[in-house]
Amino acid sequence: MDEKLIESIVREVAKNINIIESASNSCNTLGVFDSMKEAIEYASIAQKKFLCSSLSERKRITDSIRNKLRPLIKEMSVMTVEESKMGRVEDKINKNTLAIERCTGVEDLKTGALTGDDGLSLIEFSPFGVIGAITPVTNPTETIICNSINMLSAGNSVVFSPHPSAVKVSNWLVGKINEAIIEAGGERNLVVTISKASVEEVDYLMESPKVNALCITGGMPIVIKGLKSGKKTIGAGAGNPPVIVDETADIEQAAADIVAGASLDNNMPCIAEKEVLAVDSIFDYLIFNMEKNNAFKISKKEDMVKLEKGVINEDGSVNKKFIGKNAKYILDTLGIECPYDPRLIIMETHKEHPFAVKELMMPVLPLIRCKDFDEALDLAVKLEDGCRHTAAMHSKHIDRLTIAPKRLQTTIFVKNAPSYAGIGLGGEGYTSFTLASSTGDGITSTVTFTRKRRCVLKNGLFVR
């Protein structure tokens, strides 16, 4: 056969292959599309095929995802810090490991049964269908990992809308998840995203009739926007977690725990301690021990002024320049001398100080002196501001440890441990990086992303 003819045939075949590939995926990375419309379309097709999947098939897929991602934990953690310019690699390694190992799977879908003279009713959990998920810059990979495993275990497909400051690592991760799904024999495009993030694409995601539910991990404005869509919305809003320390606490341990919790990933997790309310009798000793645990205390008035002006903008908003940055970076940038590399910056403030009232999401932690436990608890309720997110307390007083969570009504309440124990890091229980406090769904798990259904059989299958 003529060589030119062969070359022409090869080119035509290659062209057809490219057409086929572009029809199922408009980006080189598996599961990543150039438009939200296209991403939703293919996630919808994939979910229809996935609808009748068995629990064992779902587990095989999610096990494959976990196995695929384990060797990539350090790589994705480094990529996230490099792209977002936020957080600490060593902390993201811990968080990504937690997401892979301790988020729930199909075991969370427990069937209920009601039997009696009228027969049998089964209570089962079925998928919503296609879930639109909006992810934050604070925990981009952790959120995608947890949500993917939870939602696939429930039988859904998911369309992720990544944060603009974490698009590259989000796209890379979705590609790896798709590889794992295909390797396990699953449908392509069960987990999808878009190559570029924009407000318009988010709006399309919320409005699309092919999206059956929304999961929003972010601030209250975007959660409220989701609720207005009319769709089932699982919303994780902001928090301002207070931590109470009374005179009965193990102060040395409390100090170590608070520094560890408040400095995790430079205080970006919404569960991290945001202000300390300590009773007067142990206040100074608590600070002394926090300094021993690598916290830097702002003592000079002029340094406090520099910090206030640097962290809080003239309009009262938080300076985004310092969100998620290392404590040393903040100090050096503002011209505050510190001879070492601290994990956390601490200072004594009053109860109405902006550091206490606002969620800073940086390693800057205010401490407020309270005359007694009652004053500390009242102030904790005020500063938590009804977010119902997270709170912590260090005490050995049983009555106080009982009344505080009742008063605060937070989704997570941690006693005598760093705040991150509440998501399973050093504490019991499964993990999630979507804490749906604002919509009352709590710490999300597989069952969160299902509809509860009842299947009734009249006069049969009961043996009593």
Tab-separated table of C-alpha atoms in Angstrom:
chain	number	residue	atom	x	y	z
A	1	MET	CA	0.000	0.000	0.000
A	2	ASP	CA	1.236	3.513	-0.796
A	3	GLU	CA	3.038	5.099	2.199
A	4	LYS	CA	1.219	8.402	1.750
A	5	LEU	CA	-2.112	6.585	1.813
A	6	ILE	CA	-1.108	4.733	4.984
A	7	GLU	CA	-0.060	8.014	6.581
A	8	SER	CA	-3.373	9.573	5.560
A	9	ILE	CA	-5.321	6.670	7.102
A	10	VAL	CA	-3.307	6.904	10.319
A	11	ARG	CA	-4.012	10.630	10.543
A	12	GLU	CA	-7.725	10.043	9.961
A	13	VAL	CA	-7.859	7.318	12.645
A	14	ALA	CA	-6.013	9.562	15.088
A	15	LYS	CA	-8.416	12.367	14.269
A	16	ASN	CA	-11.431	10.122	14.972
A	17	ILE	CA	-9.898	8.933	18.242
A	18	ASN	CA	-9.396	12.551	19.300
A	19	ILE	CA	-12.984	13.344	18.408
A	20	ILE	CA	-14.222	10.411	20.496
A	21	GLU	CA	-12.010	11.367	23.428
A	22	SER	CA	-13.039	15.018	23.288
A	23	ALA	CA	-16.683	14.000	23.201
A	24	SER	CA	-16.315	12.273	26.542
A	25	ASN	CA	-13.777	14.614	28.098
A	26	SER	CA	-12.814	18.102	26.892
A	27	CYS	CA	-9.595	18.241	28.933
A	28	ASN	CA	-6.529	16.017	28.916
A	29	THR	CA	-7.091	15.047	32.540
A	30	LEU	CA	-9.718	12.397	33.237
A	31	GLY	CA	-12.897	13.888	34.687
A	32	VAL	CA	-11.893	17.505	33.998
A	33	PHE	CA	-14.037	19.498	31.561
A	34	ASP	CA	-13.839	22.973	30.104
A	35	SER	CA	-17.413	23.890	31.041
A	36	MET	CA	-19.759	23.131	33.889
A	37	LYS	CA	-22.524	22.231	31.442
A	38	GLU	CA	-20.378	19.478	29.930
A	39	ALA	CA	-19.183	18.227	33.314
A	40	ILE	CA	-22.752	17.920	34.599
A	41	GLU	CA	-23.907	16.177	31.426
A	42	TYR	CA	-21.326	13.418	31.707
A	43	ALA	CA	-21.707	13.060	35.471
A	44	SER	CA	-25.431	12.575	34.874
A	45	ILE	CA	-24.807	9.850	32.271
A	46	ALA	CA	-22.350	8.101	34.588
A	47	GLN	CA	-24.713	8.205	37.565
A	48	LYS	CA	-27.553	6.597	35.600
A	49	LYS	CA	-25.240	3.652	34.891
A	50	PHE	CA	-24.024	3.637	38.495
A	51	LEU	CA	-27.518	3.728	39.994
A	52	CYS	CA	-27.931	-0.040	40.189
A	53	SER	CA	-24.415	-0.722	41.415
A	54	SER	CA	-24.091	-3.119	44.331
A	55	LEU	CA	-22.566	-2.127	47.652
A	56	SER	CA	-19.631	-4.427	46.952
A	57	GLU	CA	-19.001	-2.643	43.639
A	58	ARG	CA	-19.095	0.729	45.355
A	59	LYS	CA	-16.697	-0.495	48.016
A	60	ARG	CA	-14.328	-1.838	45.388
A	61	ILE	CA	-14.275	1.608	43.786
A	62	THR	CA	-13.730	3.550	47.025
A	63	ASP	CA	-11.056	1.071	48.160
A	64	SER	CA	-9.309	1.680	44.844
A	65	ILE	CA	-9.447	5.442	45.431
A	66	ARG	CA	-7.925	5.083	48.889
A	67	ASN	CA	-5.180	2.792	47.581
A	68	LYS	CA	-4.447	5.089	44.647
A	69	LEU	CA	-4.094	8.184	46.811
A	70	ARG	CA	-2.037	6.797	49.706
A	71	PRO	CA	1.309	7.020	47.871
A	72	LEU	CA	0.398	10.507	46.604
A	73	ILE	CA	-0.304	12.173	49.955
A	74	LYS	CA	2.955	14.105	50.185
A	75	GLU	CA	2.808	15.133	46.522
A	76	MET	CA	-0.713	16.532	46.777
A	77	SER	CA	0.124	18.296	50.056
A	78	VAL	CA	3.121	20.038	48.512
A	79	MET	CA	1.094	20.936	45.410
A	80	THR	CA	-1.662	22.467	47.533
A	81	VAL	CA	0.677	24.706	49.529
A	82	GLU	CA	2.566	25.771	46.405
A	83	GLU	CA	-0.596	26.708	44.520
A	84	SER	CA	-2.683	28.233	47.314
A	85	LYS	CA	0.286	29.815	49.150
A	86	MET	CA	-1.452	28.783	52.372
A	87	GLY	CA	-0.918	26.269	55.146
A	88	ARG	CA	1.866	23.869	56.119
A	89	VAL	CA	2.890	20.800	54.133
A	90	GLU	CA	3.360	18.635	57.242
A	91	ASP	CA	-0.138	19.486	58.480
A	92	LYS	CA	-1.739	18.885	55.091
A	93	ILE	CA	-0.055	15.474	55.030
A	94	ASN	CA	-1.822	14.656	58.319
A	95	LYS	CA	-5.141	16.000	57.056
A	96	ASN	CA	-4.991	14.176	53.711
A	97	THR	CA	-4.043	10.962	55.489
A	98	LEU	CA	-7.007	11.423	57.806
A	99	ALA	CA	-9.344	12.012	54.849
A	100	ILE	CA	-8.213	8.841	53.086
A	101	GLU	CA	-8.200	6.550	56.103
A	102	ARG	CA	-11.101	7.714	58.265
A	103	CYS	CA	-13.935	8.961	56.095
A	104	THR	CA	-16.916	6.606	55.925
A	105	GLY	CA	-17.846	4.197	53.144
A	106	VAL	CA	-20.732	1.835	52.418
A	107	GLU	CA	-20.691	0.557	56.017
A	108	ASP	CA	-22.501	3.768	56.971
A	109	LEU	CA	-25.628	2.683	55.061
A	110	LYS	CA	-27.444	0.674	57.711
A	111	THR	CA	-30.876	-0.692	56.795
A	112	GLY	CA	-33.720	-0.307	59.276
A	113	ALA	CA	-36.782	-2.561	59.554
A	114	LEU	CA	-40.256	-2.290	61.083
A	115	THR	CA	-42.392	-5.425	61.475
A	116	GLY	CA	-45.822	-6.087	62.942
A	117	ASP	CA	-49.302	-7.354	62.191
A	118	ASP	CA	-49.412	-5.340	58.973
A	119	GLY	CA	-46.235	-6.773	57.467
A	120	LEU	CA	-42.733	-5.443	56.885
A	121	SER	CA	-41.304	-2.006	56.142
A	122	LEU	CA	-37.678	-1.500	55.186
A	123	ILE	CA	-35.926	1.820	55.745
A	124	GLU	CA	-33.222	2.200	53.095
A	125	PHE	CA	-30.835	4.937	51.973
A	126	SER	CA	-30.751	5.793	48.272
A	127	PRO	CA	-28.603	8.267	46.316
A	128	PHE	CA	-29.727	11.762	45.398
A	129	GLY	CA	-28.256	11.353	41.907
A	130	VAL	CA	-25.833	14.055	40.795
A	131	ILE	CA	-24.418	16.175	43.617
A	132	GLY	CA	-22.841	19.569	42.986
A	133	ALA	CA	-20.011	20.159	45.463
A	134	ILE	CA	-18.260	23.469	46.075
A	135	THR	CA	-14.832	23.155	47.701
A	136	PRO	CA	-12.768	25.609	49.778
A	137	VAL	CA	-9.171	26.784	49.437
A	138	THR	CA	-8.542	25.894	53.091
A	139	ASN	CA	-9.030	22.130	52.638
A	140	PRO	CA	-9.264	21.573	48.863
A	141	THR	CA	-7.860	18.060	48.521
A	142	GLU	CA	-9.176	16.810	51.857
A	143	THR	CA	-12.694	17.916	50.945
A	144	ILE	CA	-12.566	16.328	47.481
A	145	ILE	CA	-11.287	13.049	48.948
A	146	CYS	CA	-13.927	12.835	51.700
A	147	ASN	CA	-16.803	13.962	49.510
A	148	SER	CA	-15.855	11.641	46.645
A	149	ILE	CA	-15.661	8.560	48.868
A	150	ASN	CA	-18.830	9.463	50.805
A	151	MET	CA	-20.882	10.356	47.735
A	152	LEU	CA	-19.786	7.387	45.627
A	153	SER	CA	-20.433	5.035	48.553
A	154	ALA	CA	-23.961	6.429	48.633
A	155	GLY	CA	-24.409	5.778	44.887
A	156	ASN	CA	-24.119	9.338	43.623
A	157	SER	CA	-21.890	11.005	41.065
A	158	VAL	CA	-20.335	14.351	41.968
A	159	VAL	CA	-19.488	17.550	40.117
A	160	PHE	CA	-16.858	19.606	41.929
A	161	SER	CA	-16.552	23.361	41.612
A	162	PRO	CA	-12.992	24.032	42.814
A	163	HIS	CA	-11.747	27.168	44.533
A	164	PRO	CA	-9.931	29.497	42.093
A	165	SER	CA	-6.773	29.343	44.222
A	166	ALA	CA	-6.662	25.532	44.181
A	167	VAL	CA	-7.828	24.661	40.650
A	168	LYS	CA	-4.658	22.894	39.512
A	169	VAL	CA	-4.350	20.533	42.454
A	170	SER	CA	-8.120	19.916	42.416
A	171	ASN	CA	-8.019	18.977	38.713
A	172	TRP	CA	-5.004	16.734	39.273
A	173	LEU	CA	-6.745	14.985	42.180
A	174	VAL	CA	-9.983	14.433	40.250
A	175	GLY	CA	-7.892	12.892	37.474
A	176	LYS	CA	-6.271	10.465	39.924
A	177	ILE	CA	-9.651	9.572	41.413
A	178	ASN	CA	-10.994	8.797	37.931
A	179	GLU	CA	-7.991	6.589	37.223
A	180	ALA	CA	-8.743	4.664	40.420
A	181	ILE	CA	-12.431	4.304	39.528
A	182	ILE	CA	-11.659	2.984	36.040
A	183	GLU	CA	-9.017	0.598	37.408
A	184	ALA	CA	-11.701	-0.826	39.714
A	185	GLY	CA	-14.079	-1.361	36.795
A	186	GLY	CA	-16.235	1.667	37.560
A	187	GLU	CA	-17.877	4.176	35.257
A	188	ARG	CA	-15.823	7.020	33.856
A	189	ASN	CA	-16.874	10.531	34.964
A	190	LEU	CA	-18.493	9.586	38.248
A	191	VAL	CA	-16.308	12.338	39.720
A	192	VAL	CA	-15.838	15.409	37.549
A	193	THR	CA	-14.760	19.028	37.759
A	194	ILE	CA	-13.958	22.009	35.543
A	195	SER	CA	-10.619	23.329	34.331
A	196	LYS	CA	-11.325	26.947	35.297
A	197	ALA	CA	-13.351	28.255	38.239
A	198	SER	CA	-15.725	31.208	37.925
A	199	VAL	CA	-18.836	32.662	39.524
A	200	GLU	CA	-20.803	31.945	36.365
A	201	GLU	CA	-19.923	28.262	36.502
A	202	VAL	CA	-20.953	28.087	40.166
A	203	ASP	CA	-24.298	29.689	39.271
A	204	TYR	CA	-24.811	27.154	36.475
A	205	LEU	CA	-24.062	24.307	38.875
A	206	MET	CA	-26.656	25.550	41.354
A	207	GLU	CA	-29.308	26.137	38.710
A	208	SER	CA	-28.875	23.023	36.559
A	209	PRO	CA	-31.937	20.723	36.649
A	210	LYS	CA	-29.581	17.734	36.304
A	211	VAL	CA	-27.992	18.495	39.666
A	212	ASN	CA	-30.127	16.937	42.394
A	213	ALA	CA	-28.430	18.249	45.539
A	214	LEU	CA	-25.699	20.649	46.611
A	215	CYS	CA	-22.871	20.256	49.102
A	216	ILE	CA	-21.177	23.548	49.919
A	217	THR	CA	-18.018	23.743	51.988
A	218	GLY	CA	-17.330	27.449	52.416
A	219	GLY	CA	-18.539	30.696	53.960
A	220	MET	CA	-22.124	31.634	54.761
A	221	PRO	CA	-22.723	33.819	51.650
A	222	ILE	CA	-22.197	30.861	49.297
A	223	VAL	CA	-24.221	28.566	51.584
A	224	ILE	CA	-27.118	31.040	51.563
A	225	LYS	CA	-26.875	31.231	47.782
A	226	GLY	CA	-27.172	27.455	47.628
A	227	LEU	CA	-30.195	27.437	49.919
A	228	LYS	CA	-31.922	29.920	47.611
A	229	SER	CA	-31.495	27.505	44.688
A	230	GLY	CA	-34.402	25.409	45.969
A	231	LYS	CA	-32.287	22.249	45.942
A	232	LYS	CA	-31.402	20.091	48.935
A	233	THR	CA	-28.336	21.915	50.285
A	234	ILE	CA	-25.811	20.542	52.738
A	235	GLY	CA	-23.955	23.627	53.913
A	236	ALA	CA	-20.768	23.975	55.933
A	237	GLY	CA	-20.529	27.600	56.973
A	238	ALA	CA	-17.997	29.548	58.971
A	239	GLY	CA	-17.210	29.089	62.654
A	240	ASN	CA	-15.467	31.039	65.389
A	241	PRO	CA	-14.575	28.280	67.881
A	242	PRO	CA	-13.970	29.405	71.468
A	243	VAL	CA	-11.980	27.345	73.968
A	244	ILE	CA	-12.641	27.665	77.699
A	245	VAL	CA	-9.958	26.934	80.296
A	246	ASP	CA	-10.969	26.868	83.961
A	247	GLU	CA	-8.949	26.555	87.164
A	248	THR	CA	-9.462	22.783	87.436
A	249	ALA	CA	-7.791	21.997	84.096
A	250	ASP	CA	-4.402	20.396	83.570
A	251	ILE	CA	-2.896	23.713	82.487
A	252	GLU	CA	0.323	22.290	81.043
A	253	GLN	CA	-1.647	19.884	78.835
A	254	ALA	CA	-4.254	22.501	77.952
A	255	ALA	CA	-1.518	24.861	76.768
A	256	ALA	CA	0.066	22.189	74.570
A	257	ASP	CA	-3.316	21.155	73.141
A	258	ILE	CA	-4.409	24.699	72.349
A	259	VAL	CA	-1.153	25.565	70.555
A	260	ALA	CA	-1.370	22.318	68.562
A	261	GLY	CA	-5.026	22.822	67.637
A	262	ALA	CA	-4.888	26.532	66.866
A	263	SER	CA	-1.761	26.208	64.717
A	264	LEU	CA	-2.919	23.206	62.654
A	265	ASP	CA	-2.421	24.198	59.023
A	266	ASN	CA	-1.970	27.775	60.244
A	267	ASN	CA	-5.461	27.900	61.776
A	268	MET	CA	-7.316	27.523	58.469
A	269	PRO	CA	-9.604	24.641	59.495
A	270	CYS	CA	-12.897	26.039	60.755
A	271	ILE	CA	-12.699	23.675	63.736
A	272	ALA	CA	-9.449	25.266	64.984
A	273	GLU	CA	-9.457	27.260	68.234
A	274	LYS	CA	-10.053	30.919	67.381
A	275	GLU	CA	-10.098	32.519	70.851
A	276	VAL	CA	-9.212	31.420	74.386
A	277	LEU	CA	-11.363	32.333	77.395
A	278	ALA	CA	-9.360	31.547	80.528
A	279	VAL	CA	-10.246	32.227	84.147
A	280	ASP	CA	-8.084	34.823	85.885
A	281	SER	CA	-6.487	32.505	88.465
A	282	ILE	CA	-4.690	30.414	85.803
A	283	PHE	CA	-4.478	32.946	82.954
A	284	ASP	CA	-0.813	33.911	83.277
A	285	TYR	CA	0.313	30.338	83.887
A	286	LEU	CA	-1.543	29.226	80.764
A	287	ILE	CA	0.290	31.815	78.666
A	288	PHE	CA	3.611	30.781	80.240
A	289	ASN	CA	3.016	27.184	79.176
A	290	MET	CA	1.819	28.161	75.704
A	291	GLU	CA	5.107	29.989	75.201
A	292	LYS	CA	6.927	26.805	76.259
A	293	ASN	CA	5.034	25.038	73.451
A	294	ASN	CA	6.319	27.338	70.698
A	295	ALA	CA	3.792	30.169	70.882
A	296	PHE	CA	5.115	33.729	70.577
A	297	LYS	CA	3.501	36.275	72.881
A	298	ILE	CA	2.980	39.842	71.716
A	299	SER	CA	3.991	41.904	74.744
A	300	LYS	CA	4.976	45.320	73.401
A	301	LYS	CA	2.211	47.820	72.744
A	302	GLU	CA	3.811	48.977	69.506
A	303	ASP	CA	3.957	45.381	68.238
A	304	MET	CA	0.300	44.904	69.045
A	305	VAL	CA	-0.532	48.017	67.026
A	306	LYS	CA	1.482	46.685	64.070
A	307	LEU	CA	-0.317	43.355	64.266
A	308	GLU	CA	-3.755	44.946	64.506
A	309	LYS	CA	-3.162	47.263	61.557
A	310	GLY	CA	-1.649	44.466	59.496
A	311	VAL	CA	-4.271	41.798	60.138
A	312	ILE	CA	-7.396	43.983	60.116
A	313	ASN	CA	-8.108	46.273	57.155
A	314	GLU	CA	-9.427	49.807	57.602
A	315	ASP	CA	-12.936	48.660	56.691
A	316	GLY	CA	-12.826	46.068	59.480
A	317	SER	CA	-12.347	43.048	57.223
A	318	VAL	CA	-9.589	40.474	57.653
A	319	ASN	CA	-6.475	41.029	55.522
A	320	LYS	CA	-6.470	38.051	53.140
A	321	LYS	CA	-2.741	38.523	52.624
A	322	PHE	CA	-2.084	36.741	55.923
A	323	ILE	CA	-4.742	34.003	55.834
A	324	GLY	CA	-3.081	30.614	56.171
A	325	LYS	CA	0.426	32.076	56.372
A	326	ASN	CA	3.102	30.930	58.823
A	327	ALA	CA	3.394	32.898	62.068
A	328	LYS	CA	7.009	33.863	61.268
A	329	TYR	CA	5.974	35.234	57.882
A	330	ILE	CA	3.336	37.433	59.506
A	331	LEU	CA	5.764	38.719	62.148
A	332	ASP	CA	8.573	39.403	59.672
A	333	THR	CA	6.247	41.112	57.185
A	334	LEU	CA	4.910	43.438	59.891
A	335	GLY	CA	8.338	44.195	61.343
A	336	ILE	CA	7.792	42.413	64.658
A	337	GLU	CA	11.000	40.881	65.978
A	338	CYS	CA	10.976	37.204	66.896
A	339	PRO	CA	14.246	35.236	67.185
A	340	TYR	CA	12.693	31.844	66.364
A	341	ASP	CA	10.050	30.223	64.145
A	342	PRO	CA	6.864	29.978	66.261
A	343	ARG	CA	3.809	27.893	65.466
A	344	LEU	CA	1.417	30.486	66.881
A	345	ILE	CA	1.153	34.159	67.808
A	346	ILE	CA	-0.718	34.878	71.054
A	347	MET	CA	-1.735	37.997	72.960
A	348	GLU	CA	-4.128	39.172	75.663
A	349	THR	CA	-7.096	41.108	74.322
A	350	HIS	CA	-10.531	42.250	75.448
A	351	LYS	CA	-13.824	40.555	74.562
A	352	GLU	CA	-14.750	42.997	71.795
A	353	HIS	CA	-11.378	42.999	70.070
A	354	PRO	CA	-11.613	42.171	66.326
A	355	PHE	CA	-9.207	39.274	66.801
A	356	ALA	CA	-11.790	37.663	69.083
A	357	VAL	CA	-14.923	38.624	67.184
A	358	LYS	CA	-13.749	37.700	63.670
A	359	GLU	CA	-12.640	34.358	62.270
A	360	LEU	CA	-9.067	35.229	61.256
A	361	MET	CA	-7.987	31.853	59.811
A	362	MET	CA	-4.336	32.535	60.553
A	363	PRO	CA	-2.057	31.565	63.470
A	364	VAL	CA	-3.029	34.577	65.569
A	365	LEU	CA	-4.840	33.616	68.772
A	366	PRO	CA	-6.321	36.089	71.277
A	367	LEU	CA	-6.656	35.206	74.972
A	368	ILE	CA	-9.311	36.884	77.114
A	369	ARG	CA	-9.118	37.018	80.900
A	370	CYS	CA	-12.369	36.076	82.664
A	371	LYS	CA	-13.120	36.364	86.368
A	372	ASP	CA	-14.679	32.880	86.568
A	373	PHE	CA	-16.142	30.000	84.585
A	374	ASP	CA	-19.613	31.551	84.332
A	375	GLU	CA	-18.220	34.672	82.687
A	376	ALA	CA	-16.090	32.548	80.347
A	377	LEU	CA	-19.084	30.462	79.273
A	378	ASP	CA	-21.297	33.496	78.689
A	379	LEU	CA	-18.579	35.054	76.560
A	380	ALA	CA	-18.003	31.799	74.663
A	381	VAL	CA	-21.679	31.716	73.696
A	382	LYS	CA	-21.485	35.328	72.539
A	383	LEU	CA	-18.310	34.925	70.479
A	384	GLU	CA	-19.399	31.629	68.916
A	385	ASP	CA	-22.229	33.797	67.602
A	386	GLY	CA	-24.704	31.030	66.847
A	387	CYS	CA	-22.541	29.365	64.177
A	388	ARG	CA	-23.089	26.060	66.023
A	389	HIS	CA	-19.794	24.867	64.600
A	390	THR	CA	-17.095	23.937	67.137
A	391	ALA	CA	-16.085	24.710	70.720
A	392	ALA	CA	-13.601	23.234	73.176
A	393	MET	CA	-13.048	23.197	76.907
A	394	HIS	CA	-10.269	22.207	79.313
A	395	SER	CA	-11.565	21.292	82.748
A	396	LYS	CA	-11.913	18.431	85.231
A	397	HIS	CA	-15.211	19.776	86.560
A	398	ILE	CA	-17.939	17.334	85.483
A	399	ASP	CA	-20.853	19.732	85.944
A	400	ARG	CA	-19.133	22.420	83.877
A	401	LEU	CA	-18.188	19.916	81.161
A	402	THR	CA	-21.883	18.990	81.065
A	403	ILE	CA	-23.456	22.444	80.976
A	404	ALA	CA	-21.037	24.058	78.497
A	405	PRO	CA	-21.968	21.925	75.438
A	406	LYS	CA	-25.648	22.338	76.291
A	407	ARG	CA	-25.293	26.113	76.296
A	408	LEU	CA	-23.076	26.303	73.219
A	409	GLN	CA	-25.017	23.835	71.008
A	410	THR	CA	-22.080	23.372	68.624
A	411	THR	CA	-21.817	20.505	66.149
A	412	ILE	CA	-18.460	19.556	67.681
A	413	PHE	CA	-17.551	19.994	71.338
A	414	VAL	CA	-14.071	18.821	72.356
A	415	LYS	CA	-13.120	18.232	75.993
A	416	ASN	CA	-9.491	18.180	77.170
A	417	ALA	CA	-7.923	17.771	73.731
A	418	PRO	CA	-6.949	19.842	70.683
A	419	SER	CA	-9.954	20.900	68.613
A	420	TYR	CA	-8.941	18.595	65.773
A	421	ALA	CA	-9.767	15.576	67.958
A	422	GLY	CA	-13.347	16.407	66.964
A	423	ILE	CA	-12.708	15.263	63.379
A	424	GLY	CA	-10.934	12.066	64.371
A	425	LEU	CA	-7.324	13.299	64.484
A	426	GLY	CA	-6.310	11.925	67.863
A	427	GLY	CA	-9.959	11.449	68.802
A	428	GLU	CA	-12.511	8.697	68.241
A	429	GLY	CA	-14.893	8.721	65.296
A	430	TYR	CA	-14.896	9.099	61.520
A	431	THR	CA	-13.594	12.184	59.785
A	432	SER	CA	-15.039	14.742	57.410
A	433	PHE	CA	-13.945	18.123	56.148
A	434	THR	CA	-17.521	19.209	55.466
A	435	LEU	CA	-19.086	20.140	58.796
A	436	ALA	CA	-22.610	21.103	57.831
A	437	SER	CA	-23.359	23.110	60.953
A	438	SER	CA	-25.319	25.832	59.180
A	439	THR	CA	-27.871	23.436	57.684
A	440	GLY	CA	-27.975	21.098	60.678
A	441	ASP	CA	-26.591	18.035	58.887
A	442	GLY	CA	-23.611	17.876	61.236
A	443	ILE	CA	-20.365	16.085	60.437
A	444	THR	CA	-21.106	14.646	57.019
A	445	SER	CA	-20.756	10.935	56.268
A	446	THR	CA	-21.976	8.588	53.549
A	447	VAL	CA	-25.559	8.588	54.807
A	448	THR	CA	-25.661	12.414	54.644
A	449	PHE	CA	-25.671	12.144	50.857
A	450	THR	CA	-28.713	9.889	50.649
A	451	ARG	CA	-32.477	10.058	50.722
A	452	LYS	CA	-34.215	7.995	53.386
A	453	ARG	CA	-36.813	5.753	51.726
A	454	ARG	CA	-39.424	3.321	53.013
A	455	CYS	CA	-40.322	0.084	51.184
A	456	VAL	CA	-43.517	-1.570	52.493
A	457	LEU	CA	-44.749	-5.160	52.114
A	458	LYS	CA	-48.296	-5.792	53.362
A	459	ASN	CA	-48.952	-8.959	55.392
A	460	GLY	CA	-45.711	-10.775	54.672
A	461	LEU	CA	-42.206	-11.737	55.785
A	462	PHE	CA	-42.836	-11.278	59.510
A	463	VAL	CA	-42.306	-14.358	61.680
A	464	ARG	CA	-43.362	-13.258	65.152
